PDB file of C-alpha atoms and ligand atoms in Angstrom:
ATOM      1  CA  MET A   1       1.634   1.032 -24.112  1.00 79.00           C
ATOM      2  CA  VAL A   2       0.811   4.630 -22.256  1.00 87.00           C
ATOM      3  CA  LYS A   3       3.678   6.857 -21.198  1.00 92.00           C
ATOM      4  CA  ILE A   4       4.695   6.320 -18.334  1.00 96.00           C
ATOM      5  CA  GLU A   5       5.163   9.620 -16.627  1.00 96.00           C
ATOM      6  CA  ALA A   6       5.183   8.624 -12.207  1.00 97.00           C
ATOM      7  CA  ILE A   7       6.162   5.742 -10.681  1.00 98.00           C
ATOM      8  CA  ALA A   8       3.596   4.263  -7.718  1.00 98.00           C
ATOM      9  CA  VAL A   9       4.953   1.423  -5.684  1.00 98.00           C
ATOM     10  CA  ASP A  10       3.968  -0.102  -2.891  1.00 98.00           C
ATOM     11  CA  VAL A  11       6.040  -1.444  -0.015  1.00 98.00           C
ATOM     12  CA  ASP A  12       5.696  -4.357   1.714  1.00 98.00           C
ATOM     13  CA  GLY A  13       6.768  -7.186  -0.472  1.00 98.00           C
ATOM     14  CA  THR A  14       7.385  -4.261  -3.430  1.00 98.00           C
ATOM     15  CA  ILE A  15      10.777  -2.862  -1.892  1.00 98.00           C
ATOM     16  CA  THR A  16      11.655  -4.958   0.645  1.00 98.00           C
ATOM     17  CA  ASP A  17      12.152  -8.856   0.641  1.00 97.00           C
ATOM     18  CA  GLY A  18       9.746 -11.427   2.352  1.00 93.00           C
ATOM     19  CA  ARG A  19      11.224 -10.340   5.067  1.00 94.00           C
ATOM     20  CA  ARG A  20      10.028  -7.041   5.005  1.00 94.00           C
ATOM     21  CA  ARG A  21      14.295  -5.641   3.977  1.00 97.00           C
ATOM     22  CA  VAL A  22      14.336  -3.262   1.002  1.00 97.00           C
ATOM     23  CA  CYS A  23      16.207  -4.339  -1.322  1.00 98.00           C
ATOM     24  CA  HIS A  24      18.890  -2.233  -3.222  1.00 98.00           C
ATOM     25  CA  SER A  25      17.813  -3.054  -7.074  1.00 98.00           C
ATOM     26  CA  ALA A  26      14.032  -1.429  -6.127  1.00 98.00           C
ATOM     27  CA  LEU A  27      15.613   2.105  -4.469  1.00 98.00           C
ATOM     28  CA  ASP A  28      18.972   2.139  -7.271  1.00 98.00           C
ATOM     29  CA  ALA A  29      15.782   1.817  -9.814  1.00 98.00           C
ATOM     30  CA  LEU A  30      13.591   4.471  -8.201  1.00 98.00           C
ATOM     31  CA  ARG A  31      15.712   6.551  -7.620  1.00 98.00           C
ATOM     32  CA  LYS A  32      17.477   5.978 -11.502  1.00 97.00           C
ATOM     33  CA  ALA A  33      13.387   7.491 -12.164  1.00 98.00           C
ATOM     34  CA  GLU A  34      13.343  10.232  -9.579  1.00 97.00           C
ATOM     35  CA  ASP A  35      17.365  11.554 -10.897  1.00 97.00           C
ATOM     36  CA  ALA A  36      15.323  11.132 -14.814  1.00 97.00           C
ATOM     37  CA  GLY A  37      12.176  13.198 -13.801  1.00 96.00           C
ATOM     38  CA  ILE A  38       9.885  10.475 -13.098  1.00 97.00           C
ATOM     39  CA  PRO A  39       7.645  11.218  -9.091  1.00 97.00           C
ATOM     40  CA  VAL A  40       7.598   7.867  -7.323  1.00 98.00           C
ATOM     41  CA  ILE A  41       4.662   7.802  -5.265  1.00 98.00           C
ATOM     42  CA  ILE A  42       4.647   5.151  -2.230  1.00 98.00           C
ATOM     43  CA  ALA A  43       0.913   3.512  -2.302  1.00 98.00           C
ATOM     44  CA  THR A  44       1.350   1.954   1.443  1.00 98.00           C
ATOM     45  CA  GLY A  45      -0.889  -0.171   4.659  1.00 98.00           C
ATOM     46  CA  ASN A  46       1.578   2.015   6.389  1.00 98.00           C
ATOM     47  CA  ILE A  47       1.552   5.094   8.715  1.00 97.00           C
ATOM     48  CA  SER A  48       1.816   8.054   7.153  1.00 95.00           C
ATOM     49  CA  HIS A  49       5.677   8.995   8.756  1.00 94.00           C
ATOM     50  CA  PHE A  50       6.806   5.651   8.057  1.00 96.00           C
ATOM     51  CA  SER A  51       6.201   6.650   4.552  1.00 96.00           C
ATOM     52  CA  TYR A  52       7.175  10.050   5.564  1.00 94.00           C
ATOM     53  CA  ALA A  53       9.904   8.031   6.576  1.00 96.00           C
ATOM     54  CA  VAL A  54      10.660   5.218   3.243  1.00 97.00           C
ATOM     55  CA  ALA A  55      10.433   8.314   0.733  1.00 96.00           C
ATOM     56  CA  THR A  56      12.679  11.000   2.271  1.00 95.00           C
ATOM     57  CA  LEU A  57      15.684   7.434   2.973  1.00 96.00           C
ATOM     58  CA  VAL A  58      14.364   5.873  -0.827  1.00 96.00           C
ATOM     59  CA  GLY A  59      14.574   9.724  -2.264  1.00 96.00           C
ATOM     60  CA  THR A  60      11.175   9.531  -3.486  1.00 96.00           C
ATOM     61  CA  THR A  61       9.302  12.933  -4.094  1.00 95.00           C
ATOM     62  CA  GLY A  62       5.991  12.111  -5.994  1.00 95.00           C
ATOM     63  CA  GLY A  63       3.295  12.529  -2.744  1.00 95.00           C
ATOM     64  CA  LEU A  64       2.490   9.370  -0.284  1.00 97.00           C
ATOM     65  CA  VAL A  65      -1.017   7.590  -0.274  1.00 98.00           C
ATOM     66  CA  CYS A  66      -0.681   5.574   3.333  1.00 98.00           C
ATOM     67  CA  GLU A  67      -2.876   3.686   5.683  1.00 98.00           C
ATOM     68  CA  ASN A  68      -4.215   1.786   2.765  1.00 98.00           C
ATOM     69  CA  GLY A  69      -6.137   5.621   1.047  1.00 98.00           C
ATOM     70  CA  GLY A  70      -7.432   6.318   4.144  1.00 98.00           C
ATOM     71  CA  VAL A  71      -4.199   9.067   5.283  1.00 98.00           C
ATOM     72  CA  ILE A  72      -2.529  11.154   1.615  1.00 97.00           C
ATOM     73  CA  TYR A  73       0.513  13.404   1.292  1.00 95.00           C
ATOM     74  CA  HIS A  74       2.060  15.517  -0.611  1.00 89.00           C
ATOM     75  CA  ASP A  75       4.149  17.807  -0.577  1.00 79.00           C
ATOM     76  CA  GLY A  76       3.829  21.110  -2.369  1.00 65.00           C
ATOM     77  CA  TYR A  77      -0.741  20.454  -1.117  1.00 50.00           C
ATOM     78  CA  ASN A  78      -0.986  24.587   0.908  1.00 58.00           C
ATOM     79  CA  ASP A  79      -0.561  24.045   5.186  1.00 63.00           C
ATOM     80  CA  ASN A  80      -3.141  21.182   4.674  1.00 63.00           C
ATOM     81  CA  ARG A  81      -0.607  18.845   3.249  1.00 84.00           C
ATOM     82  CA  VAL A  82      -2.122  15.466   5.416  1.00 89.00           C
ATOM     83  CA  ILE A  83      -5.309  14.911   4.463  1.00 93.00           C
ATOM     84  CA  VAL A  84      -6.918  12.081   6.523  1.00 96.00           C
ATOM     85  CA  LEU A  85      -9.526   9.880   4.222  1.00 97.00           C
ATOM     86  CA  GLY A  86     -10.906   7.280   6.173  1.00 98.00           C
ATOM     87  CA  ASP A  87     -13.165   7.105   9.273  1.00 98.00           C
ATOM     88  CA  ILE A  88     -11.568   5.174  11.879  1.00 98.00           C
ATOM     89  CA  SER A  89     -14.937   4.679  13.700  1.00 98.00           C
ATOM     90  CA  LYS A  90     -15.066   1.634  11.562  1.00 98.00           C
ATOM     91  CA  ALA A  91     -12.724  -0.108  12.351  1.00 98.00           C
ATOM     92  CA  GLN A  92     -13.183   0.939  16.468  1.00 97.00           C
ATOM     93  CA  LYS A  93     -16.568  -1.142  15.670  1.00 98.00           C
ATOM     94  CA  ALA A  94     -14.977  -3.550  14.271  1.00 98.00           C
ATOM     95  CA  TYR A  95     -12.437  -4.258  16.565  1.00 96.00           C
ATOM     96  CA  ASP A  96     -15.062  -3.466  19.848  1.00 96.00           C
ATOM     97  CA  PHE A  97     -17.072  -6.862  18.305  1.00 97.00           C
ATOM     98  CA  LEU A  98     -13.952  -8.375  17.969  1.00 96.00           C
ATOM     99  CA  PHE A  99     -12.785  -7.374  21.861  1.00 94.00           C
ATOM    100  CA  ASP A 100     -16.883  -8.088  23.335  1.00 95.00           C
ATOM    101  CA  LYS A 101     -16.825 -11.978  21.642  1.00 94.00           C
ATOM    102  CA  PHE A 102     -12.870 -12.376  22.978  1.00 93.00           C
ATOM    103  CA  GLY A 103     -11.994 -10.055  25.857  1.00 91.00           C
ATOM    104  CA  LYS A 104      -8.464 -10.204  26.827  1.00 87.00           C
ATOM    105  CA  ASP A 105      -7.779 -13.518  24.623  1.00 90.00           C
ATOM    106  CA  ILE A 106      -8.967 -11.128  21.811  1.00 91.00           C
ATOM    107  CA  PRO A 107      -6.531 -13.155  19.821  1.00 92.00           C
ATOM    108  CA  PHE A 108      -5.170 -10.268  17.182  1.00 93.00           C
ATOM    109  CA  ARG A 109      -2.372  -8.220  18.618  1.00 93.00           C
ATOM    110  CA  ILE A 110      -3.147  -4.366  17.008  1.00 94.00           C
ATOM    111  CA  VAL A 111       0.881  -2.918  15.931  1.00 95.00           C
ATOM    112  CA  GLU A 112       3.054  -1.320  17.541  1.00 91.00           C
ATOM    113  CA  ASP A 113       1.883   2.265  15.135  1.00 90.00           C
ATOM    114  CA  SER A 114      -1.971   2.502  16.925  1.00 89.00           C
ATOM    115  CA  ASP A 115      -1.183   5.967  18.485  1.00 91.00           C
ATOM    116  CA  ALA A 116      -0.621   7.020  15.220  1.00 95.00           C
ATOM    117  CA  ARG A 117      -2.647   4.561  13.187  1.00 97.00           C
ATOM    118  CA  VAL A 118      -5.555   7.584  12.223  1.00 97.00           C
ATOM    119  CA  SER A 119      -7.662   6.138   9.206  1.00 98.00           C
ATOM    120  CA  GLU A 120      -7.353   2.354  10.073  1.00 97.00           C
ATOM    121  CA  ILE A 121      -6.874  -0.706  12.678  1.00 97.00           C
ATOM    122  CA  THR A 122      -3.964  -3.220  11.909  1.00 97.00           C
ATOM    123  CA  PHE A 123      -2.955  -6.225  13.498  1.00 97.00           C
ATOM    124  CA  TYR A 124      -0.238  -7.997  13.269  1.00 96.00           C
ATOM    125  CA  LYS A 125      -0.484 -10.805  10.517  1.00 94.00           C
ATOM    126  CA  ASN A 126      -0.284 -14.240  12.494  1.00 88.00           C
ATOM    127  CA  MET A 127      -3.190 -16.265  11.302  1.00 87.00           C
ATOM    128  CA  SER A 128      -5.015 -16.282   7.637  1.00 92.00           C
ATOM    129  CA  SER A 129      -7.014 -13.302   7.893  1.00 94.00           C
ATOM    130  CA  GLU A 130      -9.729 -15.722   6.572  1.00 95.00           C
ATOM    131  CA  PRO A 131     -12.374 -16.005  10.478  1.00 95.00           C
ATOM    132  CA  LEU A 132     -11.288 -12.071  10.632  1.00 96.00           C
ATOM    133  CA  LYS A 133     -12.966 -11.576   7.127  1.00 96.00           C
ATOM    134  CA  GLU A 134     -15.574 -14.467   8.190  1.00 96.00           C
ATOM    135  CA  MET A 135     -15.814 -12.265  11.424  1.00 96.00           C
ATOM    136  CA  LEU A 136     -16.386  -9.016  10.290  1.00 97.00           C
ATOM    137  CA  LYS A 137     -18.845  -9.979   7.839  1.00 97.00           C
ATOM    138  CA  ASP A 138     -21.645  -8.106   8.486  1.00 97.00           C
ATOM    139  CA  PHE A 139     -18.857  -4.985   9.394  1.00 98.00           C
ATOM    140  CA  ASP A 140     -18.620  -1.276   7.468  1.00 98.00           C
ATOM    141  CA  VAL A 141     -14.756  -2.607   6.034  1.00 98.00           C
ATOM    142  CA  GLU A 142     -12.474  -3.717   4.578  1.00 97.00           C
ATOM    143  CA  VAL A 143     -10.317  -6.793   6.205  1.00 97.00           C
ATOM    144  CA  TYR A 144      -7.047  -6.816   3.818  1.00 96.00           C
ATOM    145  CA  ASP A 145      -4.216  -9.008   4.253  1.00 95.00           C
ATOM    146  CA  SER A 146      -1.588  -7.834   3.326  1.00 95.00           C
ATOM    147  CA  GLY A 147       0.715 -10.222   3.425  1.00 93.00           C
ATOM    148  CA  PHE A 148       2.388  -8.497   6.229  1.00 94.00           C
ATOM    149  CA  ALA A 149      -1.051  -7.186   7.713  1.00 96.00           C
ATOM    150  CA  LEU A 150      -4.173  -7.753   9.044  1.00 97.00           C
ATOM    151  CA  HIS A 151      -5.886  -4.480   8.745  1.00 97.00           C
ATOM    152  CA  LEU A 152      -9.568  -2.761   9.583  1.00 98.00           C
ATOM    153  CA  THR A 153      -9.697  -0.250   6.836  1.00 98.00           C
ATOM    154  CA  ASP A 154     -12.833   2.525   5.419  1.00 98.00           C
ATOM    155  CA  PRO A 155     -14.062   0.336   2.497  1.00 98.00           C
ATOM    156  CA  ALA A 156     -15.146   3.935   1.427  1.00 98.00           C
ATOM    157  CA  VAL A 157     -11.159   4.526   0.802  1.00 98.00           C
ATOM    158  CA  ASP A 158      -8.007   2.209  -0.476  1.00 98.00           C
ATOM    159  CA  LYS A 159      -4.669   2.492  -2.473  1.00 98.00           C
ATOM    160  CA  GLY A 160      -7.312   3.046  -5.664  1.00 98.00           C
ATOM    161  CA  THR A 161      -9.337   6.020  -5.048  1.00 98.00           C
ATOM    162  CA  GLY A 162      -6.319   7.453  -2.970  1.00 98.00           C
ATOM    163  CA  LEU A 163      -3.953   7.683  -5.489  1.00 98.00           C
ATOM    164  CA  ALA A 164      -7.354   9.758  -7.823  1.00 98.00           C
ATOM    165  CA  LYS A 165      -7.016  11.699  -4.929  1.00 96.00           C
ATOM    166  CA  LEU A 166      -3.014  12.778  -4.737  1.00 96.00           C
ATOM    167  CA  ALA A 167      -2.857  12.988  -8.702  1.00 96.00           C
ATOM    168  CA  ASN A 168      -6.023  15.258  -8.756  1.00 94.00           C
ATOM    169  CA  LEU A 169      -3.952  17.475  -5.915  1.00 91.00           C
ATOM    170  CA  VAL A 170      -0.578  17.100  -7.390  1.00 90.00           C
ATOM    171  CA  GLY A 171      -1.440  17.296 -11.576  1.00 92.00           C
ATOM    172  CA  TYR A 172      -0.409  14.065 -12.993  1.00 94.00           C
ATOM    173  CA  ASN A 173      -2.590  11.755 -14.744  1.00 97.00           C
ATOM    174  CA  VAL A 174      -3.730   8.497 -13.344  1.00 97.00           C
ATOM    175  CA  GLU A 175      -3.915   7.300 -17.203  1.00 96.00           C
ATOM    176  CA  ASN A 176      -0.337   8.234 -17.577  1.00 97.00           C
ATOM    177  CA  ILE A 177       1.335   6.387 -13.844  1.00 98.00           C
ATOM    178  CA  MET A 178       2.666   2.777 -13.588  1.00 98.00           C
ATOM    179  CA  CYS A 179       1.555   0.892  -9.823  1.00 98.00           C
ATOM    180  CA  ILE A 180       4.041  -1.569  -8.804  1.00 98.00           C
ATOM    181  CA  GLY A 181       2.398  -3.660  -5.957  1.00 98.00           C
ATOM    182  CA  ASP A 182       2.010  -7.272  -4.327  1.00 98.00           C
ATOM    183  CA  SER A 183      -0.986  -8.375  -2.003  1.00 97.00           C
ATOM    184  CA  GLU A 184      -4.357  -7.725  -1.822  1.00 96.00           C
ATOM    185  CA  ASN A 185      -4.486  -3.882  -0.619  1.00 98.00           C
ATOM    186  CA  ASP A 186      -3.483  -3.735  -4.212  1.00 98.00           C
ATOM    187  CA  ILE A 187      -5.739  -4.635  -6.826  1.00 98.00           C
ATOM    188  CA  ASP A 188      -7.460  -1.158  -6.625  1.00 98.00           C
ATOM    189  CA  PHE A 189      -4.741   0.157  -6.434  1.00 98.00           C
ATOM    190  CA  LEU A 190      -3.772  -0.950  -9.975  1.00 98.00           C
ATOM    191  CA  LEU A 191      -6.885  -0.591 -11.117  1.00 98.00           C
ATOM    192  CA  ALA A 192      -6.890   3.276 -10.793  1.00 98.00           C
ATOM    193  CA  GLY A 193      -3.323   3.532 -12.193  1.00 97.00           C
ATOM    194  CA  GLY A 194      -2.506   3.566 -16.000  1.00 96.00           C
ATOM    195  CA  PHE A 195      -0.148   0.585 -16.250  1.00 97.00           C
ATOM    196  CA  LYS A 196      -0.768  -2.863 -13.786  1.00 98.00           C
ATOM    197  CA  VAL A 197       2.830  -4.067 -12.770  1.00 98.00           C
ATOM    198  CA  ALA A 198       2.131  -7.249 -10.329  1.00 98.00           C
ATOM    199  CA  VAL A 199       5.908  -7.968  -9.054  1.00 98.00           C
ATOM    200  CA  ALA A 200       6.182 -12.141  -9.281  1.00 98.00           C
ATOM    201  CA  ASN A 201       5.477 -12.591  -5.509  1.00 98.00           C
ATOM    202  CA  ALA A 202       2.257 -11.058  -5.856  1.00 98.00           C
ATOM    203  CA  CYS A 203      -0.704 -12.706  -4.886  1.00 97.00           C
ATOM    204  CA  ASP A 204      -2.670 -14.688  -7.911  1.00 98.00           C
ATOM    205  CA  GLU A 205      -5.933 -12.232  -7.904  1.00 97.00           C
ATOM    206  CA  LEU A 206      -2.746  -9.086  -9.081  1.00 98.00           C
ATOM    207  CA  LYS A 207      -1.741 -10.923 -11.359  1.00 98.00           C
ATOM    208  CA  GLU A 208      -4.624 -12.047 -13.104  1.00 98.00           C
ATOM    209  CA  ILE A 209      -5.159  -8.031 -13.358  1.00 98.00           C
ATOM    210  CA  ALA A 210      -1.995  -7.124 -13.633  1.00 98.00           C
ATOM    211  CA  ASP A 211      -0.820  -6.063 -17.591  1.00 98.00           C
ATOM    212  CA  TYR A 212       2.017  -7.431 -16.736  1.00 98.00           C
ATOM    213  CA  VAL A 213       3.855 -10.169 -14.177  1.00 98.00           C
ATOM    214  CA  CYS A 214       7.405  -9.361 -13.716  1.00 98.00           C
ATOM    215  CA  GLU A 215       9.551 -11.831 -13.807  1.00 98.00           C
ATOM    216  CA  ASN A 216      11.498 -11.360 -10.891  1.00 98.00           C
ATOM    217  CA  LYS A 217      10.445 -11.067  -7.410  1.00 98.00           C
ATOM    218  CA  TYR A 218       9.851  -8.138  -4.869  1.00 98.00           C
ATOM    219  CA  GLY A 219      13.078  -5.357  -5.274  1.00 98.00           C
ATOM    220  CA  ASP A 220      14.421  -6.729  -9.134  1.00 98.00           C
ATOM    221  CA  GLY A 221      10.783  -7.273 -10.082  1.00 98.00           C
ATOM    222  CA  VAL A 222      10.706  -3.218 -10.198  1.00 98.00           C
ATOM    223  CA  ALA A 223      13.431  -2.746 -10.806  1.00 98.00           C
ATOM    224  CA  GLU A 224      12.716  -4.808 -13.886  1.00 98.00           C
ATOM    225  CA  ALA A 225       9.818  -3.005 -14.378  1.00 98.00           C
ATOM    226  CA  ILE A 226      11.199  -0.158 -14.357  1.00 98.00           C
ATOM    227  CA  ASP A 227      14.012  -0.721 -17.350  1.00 96.00           C
ATOM    228  CA  LYS A 228      11.679  -2.136 -19.435  1.00 96.00           C
ATOM    229  CA  PHE A 229       8.280  -0.025 -19.055  1.00 96.00           C
ATOM    230  CA  VAL A 230      10.000   3.675 -18.031  1.00 96.00           C
ATOM    231  CA  PHE A 231      13.552   3.332 -19.805  1.00 94.00           C
ATOM    232  CA  ASN A 232      12.795   1.187 -22.360  1.00 80.00           C
ATOM    233  CA  GLN A 233      15.442  -1.417 -22.374  1.00 51.00           C
ATOM    234  CA  GLU A 234      14.983  -5.246 -22.273  1.00 48.00           C
TER     235      GLU A 234
HETATM  236  O1  PGA B   1       0.957  -2.570   5.803  1.00 71.37           O
HETATM  237  C1  PGA B   1       0.681  -3.607   5.361  1.00 71.37           C
HETATM  238  O2  PGA B   1       1.140  -4.850   5.924  1.00 71.37           O
HETATM  239  C2  PGA B   1       2.340  -3.439   4.297  1.00 71.37           C
HETATM  240  O3  PGA B   1       1.817  -2.896   3.428  1.00 71.37           O
HETATM  241  P1  PGA B   1       1.732  -3.125   2.049  1.00 71.37           P
HETATM  242  O4  PGA B   1       0.363  -2.269   1.965  1.00 71.37           O
HETATM  243  O5  PGA B   1       3.063  -1.600   2.483  1.00 71.37           O
HETATM  244  O6  PGA B   1       2.545  -3.693   0.949  1.00 71.37           O
HETATM  245 MG1   MG B   2       3.014  -4.820  -0.183  1.00 71.37          MG
END
């Protein structure tokens, strides 16, 4: 068992429930970890502004991996605190293709925060991701289904490369980071960390690569993993 020196946690479906409401159990557990000197990193498909608000309100200090690794943020990294790693032009090319194909009847609706999204294009999850993946299979984009939205992401980045870059900048050893997630956009994220945790509501692919699959869903799973592996209280 690795010594856990930092926790990296996904947001939607991991510290929030299926209706995207934040779980008290996760808040308490993450704050307890921070109070014990274990920094918490937010690793999410959400934009940096949203992620910054989450970090502020939850009380986490470990930095941010946003837009599925397309953007990272850390408070202490000189003036260059927001670093864009993903190339949005790849998603734009894929979107232009979809728009040419469907015109105004395009069945994918871009989420409201698109003015602030700098490395990806993200759609509301109003359908299964399979048709979109098939349509864009020849494009240089990764299509992620987070369970809450569909993301067109630069394949050169993911939450795992973002976490590694953040760790390198800040001085975390990724081998000592516990990563907790729920969806297919968390596969590379968990693979980059030292100890891999899937909450009970996670997709099967994530559970397959996890070192530990929680008995509990959503934030209760986060609290379970933190108690068990950070504080060793079964
Ligand atoms: O942005 C989304 O689609 C959900 O983000 P998540 O990575 O925090 O689950
Ligand atoms: Mg999630």
